[in-house]
Coordinates of C-alpha atoms and ligand atoms in Angstrom, one line a residue:
X389 CA 146.2 -90.3 101.5
X390 CA 144.4 -89.7 104.6
X391 CA 147.3 -91.4 106.6
X392 CA 148.6 -88.2 108.0
X393 CA 145.3 -87.5 109.4
X394 CA 145.5 -90.3 110.5
X395 CA 148.0 -90.8 112.0
X396 CA 147.3 -87.6 114.3
X397 CA 143.5 -89.6 115.0
X398 CA 145.6 -93.0 116.0
X399 CA 148.0 -91.4 118.2
X400 CA 145.2 -89.8 119.3
X401 CA 142.9 -92.1 120.0
X402 CA 140.4 -91.3 118.0
X403 CA 137.2 -92.6 118.1
X404 CA 135.5 -92.0 114.2
X405 CA 136.4 -94.0 111.6
X406 CA 138.2 -92.4 109.0
X407 CA 137.0 -94.0 106.4
X408 CA 133.4 -92.3 107.6
X409 CA 135.5 -89.3 107.2
X410 CA 135.9 -90.4 103.1
X411 CA 132.1 -91.1 103.3
X412 CA 131.2 -88.4 104.3
X413 CA 129.9 -86.2 102.0
X414 CA 130.8 -82.5 100.3
X415 CA 128.9 -79.8 100.5
X416 CA 129.4 -76.3 99.4
X417 CA 129.4 -73.7 100.8
X418 CA 130.6 -70.1 100.9
X419 CA 132.0 -69.0 104.0
X420 CA 130.1 -65.7 104.8
X421 CA 132.5 -62.8 105.4
X422 CA 130.8 -61.8 108.9
X423 CA 132.0 -65.3 109.3
X424 CA 135.4 -64.1 109.4
X425 CA 137.7 -64.8 112.2
X426 CA 140.7 -62.2 113.8
X427 CA 142.5 -64.2 114.4
X428 CA 144.8 -62.9 118.5
X429 CA 148.5 -61.4 117.8
X430 CA 150.0 -63.4 120.5
X431 CA 153.6 -61.7 119.2
X432 CA 152.5 -59.1 120.8
X433 CA 151.9 -60.6 124.2
X434 CA 153.4 -61.0 127.0
X435 CA 156.2 -64.3 126.8
X436 CA 155.5 -67.7 128.4
X437 CA 158.0 -68.8 130.4
X438 CA 159.1 -71.7 128.3
X439 CA 159.2 -75.0 130.2
X440 CA 163.1 -76.6 130.9
X441 CA 162.0 -80.5 130.3
X442 CA 164.1 -84.0 131.1
X443 CA 163.8 -87.2 129.3
X444 CA 164.4 -91.0 128.9
X445 CA 167.6 -91.9 127.7
X446 CA 165.1 -94.4 124.2
X447 CA 163.6 -90.2 123.8
X448 CA 166.6 -89.0 123.4
X449 CA 168.6 -91.2 120.8
X450 CA 165.3 -90.3 119.0
X451 CA 165.2 -86.8 119.0
X452 CA 169.1 -87.2 118.1
X453 CA 168.0 -89.1 115.2
X454 CA 166.2 -85.6 114.6
X455 CA 163.0 -88.1 115.7
X456 CA 159.8 -84.9 115.7
X457 CA 157.6 -86.1 118.6
X458 CA 158.0 -86.4 122.5
X459 CA 155.5 -89.3 124.0
X460 CA 154.4 -88.4 127.3
X461 CA 156.1 -91.5 129.0
X462 CA 159.1 -90.5 127.3
X463 CA 158.7 -87.4 129.4
X464 CA 161.1 -88.0 133.2
X465 CA 161.1 -83.8 134.6
X466 CA 159.6 -80.8 132.9
X467 CA 159.6 -77.8 135.8
X468 CA 156.3 -77.1 135.7
X469 CA 152.7 -77.6 134.5
X470 CA 153.1 -74.8 131.2
X471 CA 149.9 -74.5 128.7
X472 CA 149.0 -75.6 125.0
X473 CA 151.7 -73.4 123.0
X474 CA 154.7 -72.9 125.1
X475 CA 157.7 -74.1 124.0
X476 CA 159.4 -76.8 126.3
X477 CA 163.2 -76.9 125.6
X478 CA 165.2 -80.1 126.3
X479 CA 168.2 -80.8 127.6
X480 CA 170.3 -84.1 128.4
X481 CA 172.4 -86.0 131.3
X482 CA 174.8 -83.2 131.0
X483 CA 172.5 -79.9 131.3
X484 CA 173.0 -79.1 127.5
X485 CA 170.2 -78.2 125.1
X486 CA 168.7 -80.9 123.0
X487 CA 166.0 -79.4 121.3
X488 CA 163.0 -77.0 121.3
X489 CA 159.3 -77.7 120.4
X490 CA 155.5 -77.1 121.3
X491 CA 153.8 -78.8 124.3
X492 CA 151.0 -80.3 123.6
X493 CA 149.5 -81.1 127.2
X494 CA 145.6 -82.6 125.1
X495 CA 148.3 -84.7 123.7
X496 CA 150.4 -87.7 124.2
X497 CA 152.2 -86.9 122.0
X498 CA 153.7 -83.8 124.4
X499 CA 156.0 -82.5 122.3
X500 CA 156.7 -82.2 118.7
X501 CA 159.9 -80.7 118.3
X502 CA 160.8 -76.6 116.1
X503 CA 164.4 -77.1 115.9
X504 CA 167.8 -79.4 117.2
X505 CA 170.6 -79.3 118.0
X506 CA 172.0 -75.4 118.6
X507 CA 168.5 -73.5 120.4
X508 CA 166.9 -70.7 118.6
X509 CA 164.5 -67.2 119.1
X510 CA 161.0 -69.2 117.8
X511 CA 159.5 -65.9 116.0
X512 CA 158.0 -64.7 113.3
X513 CA 160.8 -65.0 111.0
X514 CA 161.8 -68.3 112.5
X515 CA 158.7 -69.8 111.0
X516 CA 158.8 -67.8 107.3
X517 CA 162.7 -69.2 107.0
X518 CA 160.5 -71.8 107.5
X519 CA 158.0 -71.9 105.0
X520 CA 160.5 -69.8 102.8
X521 CA 162.6 -73.2 102.2
X522 CA 159.7 -75.5 101.6
X523 CA 157.9 -73.0 99.4
X524 CA 162.2 -73.0 97.5
X525 CA 160.8 -76.8 96.9
X526 CA 158.1 -76.7 95.3
X527 CA 158.5 -73.9 93.3
X528 CA 160.3 -76.2 90.3
X529 CA 155.9 -77.3 90.3
X530 CA 154.9 -74.2 89.3
X531 CA 157.0 -74.8 86.0
X532 CA 154.4 -78.3 85.4
X533 CA 151.7 -76.1 85.2
X534 CA 150.2 -76.4 89.0
X535 CA 149.1 -74.0 91.2
X536 CA 147.5 -76.2 93.9
X537 CA 150.1 -78.4 96.3
X538 CA 151.6 -78.8 100.0
X539 CA 153.3 -76.0 101.0
X540 CA 154.0 -77.5 104.3
X541 CA 153.0 -80.7 105.1
X542 CA 153.2 -80.8 109.5
X543 CA 156.3 -82.8 111.1
X544 CA 157.8 -83.4 107.2
X545 CA 158.6 -79.7 106.6
X546 CA 159.8 -78.7 110.3
X547 CA 156.7 -77.6 111.4
X548 CA 155.3 -80.5 113.2
X549 CA 151.6 -81.0 113.5
X550 CA 150.7 -77.6 111.0
X551 CA 149.9 -78.5 107.5
X552 CA 149.5 -76.1 104.9
X553 CA 147.5 -76.6 100.9
X554 CA 148.0 -74.4 98.0
X555 CA 145.0 -74.0 95.6
X556 CA 145.6 -70.8 93.4
X557 CA 144.9 -67.9 96.0
X558 CA 143.7 -69.4 98.7
X559 CA 145.6 -71.1 101.0
X560 CA 144.5 -73.3 103.5
X561 CA 145.7 -73.6 106.4
X562 CA 144.8 -77.2 108.9
X563 CA 146.1 -77.4 112.6
X564 CA 146.5 -80.5 115.0
X565 CA 147.5 -79.8 117.8
X566 CA 145.9 -76.7 119.9
X567 CA 149.6 -75.4 120.6
X568 CA 149.3 -73.8 117.0
X569 CA 146.9 -71.7 118.1
X570 CA 149.2 -68.7 119.3
X571 CA 151.1 -69.3 116.7
X572 CA 148.3 -68.6 113.1
X573 CA 149.0 -64.4 113.6
X574 CA 152.4 -65.1 112.5
X575 CA 151.6 -67.5 109.7
X576 CA 148.9 -65.8 108.5
X577 CA 151.5 -62.7 108.3
X578 CA 154.2 -65.1 106.2
X579 CA 151.9 -66.3 104.1
X580 CA 150.8 -62.6 102.6
X581 CA 153.3 -61.0 103.0
X582 CA 155.6 -63.9 100.8
X583 CA 152.9 -65.4 98.7
X584 CA 149.5 -62.6 99.3
X585 CA 147.3 -64.5 98.7
X586 CA 143.5 -64.1 98.2
X587 CA 141.7 -65.4 101.1
X588 CA 143.4 -67.6 104.3
X589 CA 140.6 -70.4 105.1
X590 CA 142.0 -72.9 109.0
X591 CA 141.7 -76.1 108.8
X592 CA 140.9 -78.4 111.6
X593 CA 141.8 -82.0 113.0
X594 CA 138.4 -83.3 114.9
X595 CA 140.4 -84.6 117.9
X596 CA 140.9 -80.5 118.4
X597 CA 138.2 -79.0 116.5
X598 CA 136.1 -78.2 119.6
X599 CA 138.0 -77.0 122.6
X600 CA 139.9 -75.0 119.8
X601 CA 136.0 -73.7 118.6
X602 CA 135.3 -73.8 122.8
X603 CA 138.3 -71.2 123.6
X604 CA 139.7 -68.7 121.4
X605 CA 136.3 -69.1 119.3
X606 CA 138.1 -69.8 116.3
X607 CA 136.0 -72.9 114.4
X608 CA 136.3 -76.1 111.3
X609 CA 137.0 -74.1 107.8
X610 CA 136.6 -70.1 108.7
X611 CA 138.9 -67.4 106.6
X612 CA 141.4 -66.5 108.5
X613 CA 141.4 -63.3 106.3
X614 CA 141.4 -62.2 102.5
X615 CA 137.6 -62.1 100.1
X616 CA 135.1 -64.6 101.4
X617 CA 136.1 -68.2 99.6
X618 CA 133.6 -69.0 96.4
X619 CA 131.9 -72.6 97.1
X620 CA 133.9 -73.7 94.0
X621 CA 137.4 -72.8 94.3
X622 CA 139.6 -73.1 91.0
X623 CA 143.5 -73.9 90.4
X624 CA 145.4 -76.2 87.5
X625 CA 147.0 -79.2 88.2
X626 CA 149.6 -80.4 85.5
X627 CA 147.6 -77.9 83.5
X628 CA 143.9 -79.8 84.0
X629 CA 141.7 -76.7 86.1
X630 CA 140.3 -78.5 88.9
X631 CA 137.5 -77.6 92.2
X632 CA 138.5 -77.4 95.5
X633 CA 136.3 -77.6 98.7
X634 CA 138.9 -75.9 101.2
X635 CA 135.5 -75.5 104.1
X636 CA 134.6 -78.2 103.8
X637 CA 135.5 -80.9 101.3
X638 CA 137.9 -84.2 101.9
X639 CA 141.7 -83.1 104.1
X640 CA 142.0 -79.3 102.7
X641 CA 139.9 -80.2 99.7
X642 CA 141.5 -82.2 97.2
X643 CA 143.3 -85.6 96.6
X644 CA 146.7 -83.6 96.2
X645 CA 149.3 -86.2 96.9
X646 CA 148.2 -88.8 94.4
X647 CA 149.3 -85.6 91.3
X648 CA 151.7 -87.7 90.0
X649 CA 150.4 -91.1 89.8
X650 CA 147.8 -89.2 88.3
X651 CA 150.5 -88.1 85.6
X652 CA 151.8 -91.5 85.5
X653 CA 147.6 -93.1 84.6
X654 CA 147.8 -90.6 81.4
X655 CA 150.7 -92.2 80.3
X656 CA 149.1 -95.4 80.0
X657 CA 146.1 -94.5 79.2
X658 CA 146.1 -94.3 75.8
X659 CA 144.1 -95.7 73.5
X660 CA 142.4 -98.0 76.2
X661 CA 138.9 -97.7 78.2
X662 CA 139.5 -96.7 82.2
X663 CA 137.7 -98.1 85.4
X664 CA 138.0 -95.3 88.3
X665 CA 137.8 -96.8 91.6
X666 CA 137.0 -94.7 94.5
X667 CA 137.6 -91.9 92.2
X668 CA 135.8 -88.8 94.8
X669 CA 136.9 -85.9 92.3
X670 CA 137.5 -87.3 89.1
X671 CA 141.3 -86.6 89.6
X672 CA 142.6 -89.7 88.2
X673 CA 139.7 -89.9 86.0
X674 CA 140.4 -86.3 83.7
X675 CA 143.9 -87.3 83.5
X676 CA 143.3 -90.8 81.8
X677 CA 141.1 -88.9 79.8
X678 CA 143.5 -86.0 78.8
X679 CA 145.8 -89.8 77.9
X680 CA 143.2 -90.2 75.1
X681 CA 141.8 -93.0 76.8
X682 CA 138.6 -94.3 75.4
X683 CA 136.6 -93.9 77.8
X684 CA 136.3 -93.1 81.6
X685 CA 134.1 -94.5 84.8
X686 CA 134.9 -93.4 87.9
X687 CA 132.9 -94.9 90.6
X688 CA 132.8 -93.2 94.2
X689 CA 129.5 -94.1 97.2
X690 CA 129.5 -90.7 97.5
X691 CA 127.0 -89.2 94.8
X692 CA 128.1 -85.0 95.7
X693 CA 132.1 -85.6 94.2
X694 CA 130.4 -88.1 91.6
X695 CA 128.7 -84.4 90.6
X696 CA 132.3 -83.0 91.5
X697 CA 134.0 -84.8 88.6
X698 CA 131.6 -83.5 86.4
X699 CA 132.7 -80.7 86.6
X700 CA 136.0 -80.5 86.4
X701 CA 135.5 -82.6 83.1
X702 CA 133.5 -79.5 82.2
X703 CA 136.0 -77.1 82.7
X704 CA 139.1 -78.7 80.3
X705 CA 136.0 -80.0 78.3
X706 CA 139.1 -77.3 76.2
X707 CA 140.9 -80.1 76.0
X708 CA 140.1 -82.2 72.9
X709 CA 140.7 -85.5 74.3
X710 CA 138.5 -84.2 77.8
X711 CA 136.0 -83.5 75.0
X712 CA 135.9 -86.9 72.9
X713 CA 135.9 -89.2 76.0
X714 CA 132.8 -91.3 77.4
X715 CA 133.0 -90.3 80.9
X716 CA 130.7 -92.1 83.0
X717 CA 130.1 -91.3 86.5
X718 CA 128.3 -94.3 88.7
X719 CA 127.1 -94.0 92.5
X720 CA 128.1 -97.1 94.7
X721 CA 130.0 -99.4 96.3
X722 CA 132.9 -100.0 94.8
X723 CA 133.2 -104.3 96.2
X724 CA 129.7 -104.2 94.9
X725 CA 130.5 -102.6 91.4
X726 CA 133.3 -105.0 91.2
X727 CA 131.5 -108.1 91.6
X728 CA 128.8 -107.0 89.6
X729 CA 130.6 -106.4 86.3
X730 CA 132.7 -109.1 86.3
X731 CA 129.6 -110.7 86.6
X732 CA 127.8 -109.3 84.2
X733 CA 131.4 -109.1 81.3
X734 CA 132.1 -105.7 82.3
X735 CA 135.9 -105.1 81.4
X736 CA 138.3 -102.9 81.4
X737 CA 141.9 -101.6 79.8
X738 CA 142.9 -100.3 83.4
X739 CA 142.1 -100.0 86.2
X740 CA 141.9 -97.7 89.3
X741 CA 141.8 -98.8 92.9
X742 CA 142.6 -95.9 95.5
X743 CA 140.3 -96.7 98.3
X744 CA 140.9 -95.3 101.5
X745 CA 142.5 -95.7 104.3
X746 CA 141.8 -99.3 105.8
X747 CA 144.3 -100.1 109.5
X748 CA 143.8 -97.1 112.1
X749 CA 146.0 -99.3 114.0
X750 CA 148.4 -102.1 115.1
X751 CA 145.7 -104.6 115.0
X752 CA 143.6 -104.3 111.6
X753 CA 146.6 -104.2 110.0
X754 CA 145.9 -108.2 108.8
X755 CA 142.1 -107.5 107.4
X756 CA 143.3 -104.4 105.3
X757 CA 145.9 -106.3 104.0
X758 CA 143.4 -109.1 103.6
X759 CA 140.7 -105.8 102.4
X760 CA 143.4 -105.0 99.7
X761 CA 143.9 -108.3 98.2
X762 CA 140.1 -108.5 97.9
X763 CA 140.0 -105.4 96.2
X764 CA 143.3 -107.5 94.3
X765 CA 140.7 -110.8 92.9
X766 CA 137.5 -107.8 92.0
X767 CA 139.9 -105.3 89.9
X768 CA 141.1 -108.4 88.0
X769 CA 137.9 -109.7 87.8
X770 CA 137.4 -106.6 86.0
X771 CA 140.8 -106.4 84.0
X772 CA 141.2 -107.7 80.1
X773 CA 144.0 -110.1 80.2
X774 CA 147.5 -107.4 78.9
X775 CA 145.8 -104.4 81.0
X776 CA 147.0 -102.4 83.9
X777 CA 146.3 -102.3 87.7
X778 CA 147.7 -99.0 89.4
X779 CA 146.5 -99.6 92.2
X780 CA 146.9 -97.7 96.4
X781 CA 147.2 -97.4 99.7
X782 CA 147.8 -94.5 102.4
X783 CA 147.4 -97.1 105.1
X784 CA 150.7 -95.9 106.9
X785 CA 150.1 -99.4 109.3
X786 CA 151.1 -101.5 106.0
X787 CA 154.2 -101.0 105.2
X788 CA 154.9 -100.6 101.3
X789 CA 156.1 -104.3 101.4
X790 CA 153.0 -106.1 103.0
X791 CA 151.5 -104.2 100.3
X792 CA 153.8 -105.1 97.2
X793 CA 153.8 -108.1 98.1
X794 CA 149.6 -108.4 98.9
X795 CA 148.3 -108.2 96.1
X796 CA 151.3 -110.3 94.0
X797 CA 149.8 -113.0 95.5
X798 CA 146.9 -112.4 94.9
X799 CA 147.9 -112.0 91.1
X800 CA 149.5 -115.4 91.7
X801 CA 147.4 -117.7 92.8
X802 CA 144.7 -116.1 91.0
X803 CA 146.7 -117.9 87.6
X804 CA 147.6 -113.7 86.1
X805 CA 150.8 -112.5 86.2
X806 CA 151.7 -109.6 86.5
X807 CA 155.1 -107.0 85.3
X808 CA 156.1 -104.7 87.1
X809 CA 155.3 -100.5 85.0
X810 CA 156.5 -98.8 88.3
X811 CA 156.1 -98.0 92.5
X812 CA 155.9 -94.7 93.6
X813 CA 155.5 -93.3 96.2
X814 CA 155.7 -89.5 97.9
X815 CA 155.5 -87.1 95.7
X816 CA 157.4 -83.5 96.2
X817 CA 155.1 -81.9 98.0
X818 CA 154.6 -84.3 100.5
X819 CA 157.9 -85.8 101.8
X820 CA 159.0 -87.8 105.1
X821 CA 161.7 -87.2 106.9
X822 CA 160.4 -89.8 110.0
X823 CA 158.7 -93.7 109.2
X824 CA 155.4 -92.7 111.0
X825 CA 155.4 -89.8 108.5
X826 CA 155.2 -92.3 105.5
X827 CA 152.3 -93.2 103.7
X828 CA 151.5 -94.0 100.1
X829 CA 152.0 -95.9 97.8
X830 CA 151.0 -97.4 94.1
X831 CA 151.3 -99.7 91.9
X832 CA 151.8 -100.1 88.5
X833 CA 151.2 -103.6 86.9
X834 CA 150.1 -104.9 83.5
X835 CA 148.6 -107.8 84.1
X836 CA 148.2 -110.9 81.8
Ligands
LIG1071 N1 141.2 -90.8 93.9 C1 140.7 -90.4 94.7 C2 140.9 -89.9 95.9 C3 140.1 -91.5 96.8 S1 139.4 -90.5 97.9 C4 141.8 -88.9 94.1 O1 142.6 -89.0 93.3 O2 141.5 -87.7 94.4 C5 139.1 -92.1 98.5 C6 137.0 -92.1 97.7 O3 136.9 -93.7 98.2 C7 136.2 -91.2 99.1 O4 136.0 -90.6 97.6 C8 135.1 -92.1 99.4 O5 133.7 -91.5 99.1 C9 135.1 -93.4 98.3 N2 134.7 -93.9 99.1 C10 135.5 -94.7 100.4 N3 134.3 -96.8 100.5 C11 133.9 -96.2 99.3 C12 133.2 -97.8 99.1 N4 132.8 -98.7 99.3 N5 133.1 -97.2 97.2 C13 132.9 -96.5 96.9 N6 133.5 -95.5 97.3 C14 133.7 -95.6 98.0

């Protein structure tokens, strides 16, 4: 589920492990008014000179396929050095316009393309148009009693390197390139005009955080506009109330990308004893409880995430099925827990395995697959015959085919039989429009 973050970390060759990122404990702390940042208004400053760029034939082919990235090594000519956030205009061999994008001298993704085929004025209205299109595609979520979703999914929604998540009236922008800083004021204004948000928070990907703070005085988790953010922002997902910590929580505070998989778990949970491993703040657990699971156990290494899971249960006690469901939280290592439970004959009817990302680069793919297989093996060790296995992967490097095959082979080796219920990919608010954008896959299967 951290594929998007991972992608950037990986490409920027950032050294800290993403797994570690997901082990960082949540620290709840409200943003104070005096921490608020006032963004410089670049829209009124002198326009910068665009950089004219030529690229290799391979890169040109990729642009024609509308791939949103131009790598540093693909640039064969540039008119002048340029600064982060300048617009780069890419021309083909016949000096015809190919695309234009944001220049980033600090990244190996040197240009993130905003506009293909025909030139456009990149101004506030242009950004408003992109955000409006993305919003239109997510409007149906309202009918599902959902006001927590990813409004803007970077390249996949046409704004490469920019994510906007919504938690009810709190909006969170996350940027993955310093090139975006110059445009934040416009984005802020667009969001204010379109949504009249209560608060707007900025999150910075780790590889740019230091630079953005030094050069622009913007720190990760700062309030850009509006009211100070309460330490726990409440929002609705399919009618359930959850809390998010947009300031210091994982991603922008919640794993919004698992909404549809959680709803599937709800449909499958009736009467079952459910184990949710790598539970974070109990997303899957709540849905299982509403689906009338007998009992739910949430396991995670992070005690603060489990405290949050418990609070998430309390927010929903008006739902009778949740009120009567026995929910237990266990702080600990997933692998150790599964081994221990198997030894103690601990068995469940539905086991959810949604671990952090395992493969950070090409060389780790095999090890990642082996880890998924180990998890399948351990998961089956605690799954009753005829029980349901829900196993997810957010490692973009591990293909869906390899992932499903790894599970299938493991089940077979254990002498058990798999009946596939569903394979799922990306939800509505995390669309994919280029190969590297794809990361999420999840198998639902009955195992006899
Ligand atoms: N399923 C969750 C998201 C999981 S994120 C949801 O729907 O929201 C991955 C979680 O795995 C994080 O909460 C992290 O704390 C936890 N984690 C990472 N390594 C772990 C380990 N070895 N044992 C148990 N939990 C672990």
